[in-house]
Coordinates of C-alpha atoms in Angstrom, one line a residue:
Chain A
D1 CA -5.0 2.5 -4.8
T2 CA -5.3 -1.2 -6.4
E3 CA -6.8 -2.8 -3.6
V4 CA -9.2 -5.2 -2.5
T5 CA -9.6 -5.1 1.1
Q6 CA -11.2 -8.6 2.6
T7 CA -11.8 -8.4 6.5
P8 CA -11.5 -10.1 8.7
K9 CA -8.7 -12.4 7.3
H10 CA -9.6 -15.3 9.6
L11 CA -13.2 -16.1 11.5
V12 CA -13.8 -19.3 13.5
M13 CA -17.8 -19.8 14.1
G14 CA -20.1 -22.1 15.6
M15 CA -23.0 -23.4 13.2
T16 CA -25.3 -21.3 15.0
N17 CA -23.5 -18.2 15.2
K18 CA -24.1 -15.3 12.9
K19 CA -21.0 -13.5 11.3
S20 CA -20.7 -11.4 8.3
L21 CA -17.6 -10.9 5.9
K22 CA -16.9 -7.8 4.4
C23 CA -15.0 -6.8 1.3
E24 CA -14.4 -2.8 0.5
Q25 CA -12.4 -1.4 -2.7
H26 CA -12.2 2.3 -3.4
M27 CA -10.9 1.8 -7.7
G28 CA -14.5 2.7 -8.7
H29 CA -15.3 -1.1 -9.7
R30 CA -19.3 -1.5 -10.5
A31 CA -18.7 -5.1 -10.4
M32 CA -18.1 -7.6 -7.2
Y33 CA -17.7 -10.6 -6.3
W34 CA -17.8 -13.7 -3.9
Y35 CA -16.0 -16.5 -4.7
K36 CA -15.6 -19.8 -2.5
Q37 CA -12.2 -21.6 -2.4
K38 CA -12.1 -25.2 -1.1
A39 CA -7.9 -26.3 -0.9
K40 CA -6.6 -27.8 -3.7
K41 CA -9.3 -26.4 -5.7
P42 CA -10.3 -23.5 -7.8
P43 CA -12.6 -20.8 -6.8
E44 CA -16.3 -21.5 -7.1
L45 CA -18.7 -18.2 -8.3
M46 CA -21.2 -17.7 -5.3
F47 CA -22.5 -13.9 -6.2
V48 CA -22.4 -11.3 -9.1
Y49 CA -23.3 -8.1 -7.7
S50 CA -23.5 -5.1 -10.7
Y51 CA -24.0 -1.4 -10.6
E52 CA -25.0 -2.8 -6.9
K53 CA -27.7 -5.1 -8.0
L54 CA -27.4 -9.1 -7.6
S55 CA -26.8 -10.2 -11.2
I56 CA -25.5 -13.8 -10.5
N57 CA -26.9 -15.9 -7.8
E58 CA -25.0 -19.4 -8.2
S59 CA -27.6 -21.4 -6.8
V60 CA -26.2 -20.7 -3.0
P61 CA -27.7 -22.1 0.1
S62 CA -29.9 -19.2 1.9
R63 CA -27.7 -19.6 4.7
F64 CA -25.2 -17.0 2.8
S65 CA -26.8 -13.7 2.2
P66 CA -24.9 -10.9 0.2
E67 CA -25.6 -7.2 0.3
C68 CA -24.1 -4.5 -1.5
P69 CA -24.6 -1.3 0.5
N70 CA -22.7 1.1 -2.0
S71 CA -20.4 0.6 -4.8
S72 CA -17.1 0.8 -2.8
L73 CA -18.6 -2.1 -0.1
L74 CA -20.0 -5.9 -1.0
N75 CA -21.0 -7.6 2.7
L76 CA -21.3 -11.6 3.1
H77 CA -23.7 -12.3 5.9
L78 CA -23.1 -15.8 7.5
H79 CA -26.2 -17.6 9.1
A80 CA -26.3 -21.5 10.1
L81 CA -23.7 -22.6 8.3
Q82 CA -22.1 -26.1 8.2
P83 CA -19.0 -27.4 8.6
E84 CA -18.5 -28.2 4.9
D85 CA -19.0 -24.4 4.3
S86 CA -15.4 -23.9 5.7
A87 CA -13.5 -22.9 2.8
L88 CA -11.4 -19.9 2.0
Y89 CA -13.9 -16.7 0.9
L90 CA -12.6 -14.2 -1.9
C91 CA -13.9 -11.1 -3.1
A92 CA -12.8 -9.2 -6.1
S93 CA -14.1 -6.4 -8.3
R94 CA -14.0 -5.6 -12.0
R95 CA -14.6 -2.2 -14.3
T96 CA -17.3 -2.6 -16.5
G97 CA -17.1 -3.9 -19.8
Q98 CA -16.3 -6.6 -21.7
N99 CA -12.4 -6.9 -21.4
T100 CA -11.4 -5.9 -18.0
E101 CA -9.2 -7.9 -15.3
A102 CA -10.4 -8.8 -11.6
F103 CA -8.5 -7.4 -8.8
F104 CA -8.7 -9.8 -5.9
G105 CA -8.9 -9.8 -2.0
Q106 CA -6.6 -11.7 0.1
G107 CA -9.9 -13.6 1.6
T108 CA -11.0 -14.8 4.3
R109 CA -10.0 -18.1 5.6
L110 CA -13.5 -19.5 7.6
T111 CA -13.3 -22.3 9.8
V112 CA -17.1 -23.8 11.1
V113 CA -16.9 -25.6 14.0
Chain B
S11 CA -15.9 -30.9 -16.7
Q12 CA -18.2 -28.2 -17.7
Q13 CA -15.6 -25.6 -17.3
G14 CA -12.7 -27.2 -19.3
E15 CA -9.2 -28.4 -18.6
E16 CA -6.2 -27.7 -17.5
D17 CA -2.8 -29.6 -17.7
P18 CA -1.1 -30.5 -16.7
Q19 CA -2.6 -30.9 -13.1
A20 CA 0.8 -30.2 -11.4
L21 CA 4.2 -29.4 -12.7
S22 CA 7.7 -29.3 -11.8
I23 CA 10.7 -28.1 -13.2
Q24 CA 14.3 -26.6 -12.5
E25 CA 15.0 -22.6 -12.3
G26 CA 15.9 -21.7 -16.0
E27 CA 13.5 -23.7 -17.5
N28 CA 10.4 -22.9 -19.7
A29 CA 7.2 -23.8 -18.2
T30 CA 3.9 -24.5 -20.7
M31 CA 0.5 -24.7 -19.0
N32 CA -2.2 -25.6 -21.0
C33 CA -6.6 -24.7 -20.3
S34 CA -9.4 -25.9 -23.1
Y35 CA -12.8 -24.7 -22.8
K36 CA -16.4 -25.8 -23.9
T37 CA -18.2 -23.2 -24.9
S38 CA -17.3 -19.7 -26.8
I39 CA -15.5 -16.4 -25.2
N40 CA -15.5 -13.3 -24.6
N41 CA -11.8 -13.3 -23.3
L42 CA -9.8 -15.8 -21.6
Q43 CA -7.5 -14.1 -18.4
W44 CA -4.8 -15.9 -16.6
Y45 CA -4.0 -15.5 -12.9
R46 CA -1.8 -16.6 -10.1
Q47 CA -2.0 -17.6 -6.8
N48 CA 0.3 -18.0 -4.1
S49 CA -0.2 -20.2 -1.0
G50 CA -3.9 -20.2 -1.5
R51 CA -4.3 -16.5 -0.5
G52 CA -5.4 -13.9 -3.3
L53 CA -5.4 -14.0 -6.6
V54 CA -3.1 -11.7 -9.3
H55 CA -4.1 -11.3 -12.6
L56 CA -1.1 -12.1 -15.1
I57 CA -2.4 -11.1 -18.9
L58 CA -5.8 -11.2 -20.7
I59 CA -6.3 -12.4 -24.4
R60 CA -9.5 -11.3 -26.4
S61 CA -11.2 -13.6 -28.5
N62 CA -9.9 -12.5 -31.8
E63 CA -6.2 -12.4 -30.9
R64 CA -3.7 -15.4 -31.1
E65 CA -0.7 -14.2 -29.2
K66 CA -0.1 -11.6 -26.4
H67 CA 3.2 -11.3 -24.2
S68 CA 3.9 -9.8 -20.9
G69 CA 7.6 -9.6 -19.7
R70 CA 8.5 -13.2 -19.4
L71 CA 4.6 -14.5 -20.3
R72 CA 3.6 -15.6 -23.3
V73 CA -0.1 -16.6 -23.8
T74 CA -1.6 -18.2 -26.9
L75 CA -5.2 -18.3 -27.8
D76 CA -6.5 -20.9 -30.9
T77 CA -10.3 -19.9 -30.7
P78 CA -11.3 -23.1 -33.0
K79 CA -9.1 -25.9 -31.0
K80 CA -11.2 -23.4 -27.9
S81 CA -7.6 -23.7 -26.3
S82 CA -4.8 -21.6 -24.5
S83 CA -1.7 -22.2 -23.5
L84 CA 0.6 -20.2 -20.9
L85 CA 4.5 -20.0 -21.5
I86 CA 6.2 -18.6 -18.6
T87 CA 10.0 -18.8 -19.8
A88 CA 13.1 -18.7 -17.8
S89 CA 11.3 -19.7 -14.5
R90 CA 12.5 -18.7 -10.9
A91 CA 11.8 -20.1 -7.7
A92 CA 9.6 -17.4 -6.9
D93 CA 7.2 -18.2 -10.0
T94 CA 6.2 -21.2 -7.9
A95 CA 2.3 -20.8 -7.8
S96 CA -1.1 -22.4 -9.2
Y97 CA -2.2 -20.9 -12.4
F98 CA -5.5 -20.7 -13.5
C99 CA -6.8 -19.9 -16.7
V100 CA -10.4 -17.5 -16.1
R101 CA -13.1 -17.5 -19.0
R102 CA -15.7 -14.9 -19.4
G103 CA -18.0 -16.3 -21.7
E104 CA -19.9 -14.5 -24.7
T105 CA -23.5 -15.5 -23.1
S106 CA -22.7 -15.6 -19.7
G107 CA -22.9 -11.7 -18.5
S108 CA -20.0 -11.1 -16.0
R109 CA -19.6 -14.3 -15.3
L110 CA -15.8 -15.4 -14.5
T111 CA -15.4 -19.3 -15.2
F112 CA -11.9 -21.1 -13.2
G113 CA -10.2 -23.8 -15.0
E114 CA -9.0 -26.4 -12.2
G115 CA -5.4 -24.8 -12.2
T116 CA -1.9 -26.2 -12.8
Q117 CA 0.2 -26.1 -9.3
L118 CA 3.7 -25.1 -10.4
T119 CA 6.8 -26.0 -8.4
V120 CA 10.1 -24.4 -9.4
N121 CA 13.0 -25.7 -8.0
P122 CA 15.9 -23.9 -7.2

C-alpha cells in the first residue's frame, strides 16, 4: 500500500464554520506534511510532523490547527477561514532519513464562501 | 525568489521531441527531487538525485545535478501527449530538517 488518502476531496465552508481535513497513510512513514497550493502556483509548506510531533510550522495563521493523533493519521482543523484560504490542500508522507521520496495524497479542494 | 527558479515556466513541444526543464537553487542541498502534477491534483515522485551524484536515469527521464552551479535539469526523451503536466523540482536543504521546498514549476504541454 503506497497510498496517501485525503478526505474529503472537495469542501465548501462558510467563514464561520469549523471543519477538518483528514490524511491517512499505512506505509509506516513517520514524517507527514501539509501543503497549500493556489492555482498555477507551487505547493507551499504549512506544517511538518516528525514522529507525531510538530517539527515545522511555517508561520501559518492560527485559524489552521494541525493534529497528528497517531503515526498513520494527520488532521488539519479549520476555523474562521477567509475566502483567500481557498486552495488545494495537499498531504504528504515520507519515510524518515535523508534521501527518501515523499508520497502525496490527491488533495482536498477547499472553497471558503 | 528565495526558493530558486525553474525555467522555462511553460514549454510546448510536439510528441517525440525531447523536453528539458531547469532548476536553480540558492542554498546547499542534501538531495533534489523532481515531481509531476497532473491537472492540479496529487504529485507523483519521479526521481531523486543526491548531492554527491551528477546524473541519474529512470526510463525516459534523465536528471543532472551541478552542485557548484546549484542547478539541476530534467530531460524527458521521446515525449508523449501523456507527459503533459506540471513538473516541480523539490529541494531538501542541508540545514532545513525535513523541509521540502518546491520550485516554481514548469508547465509542459506535449502536442500529439
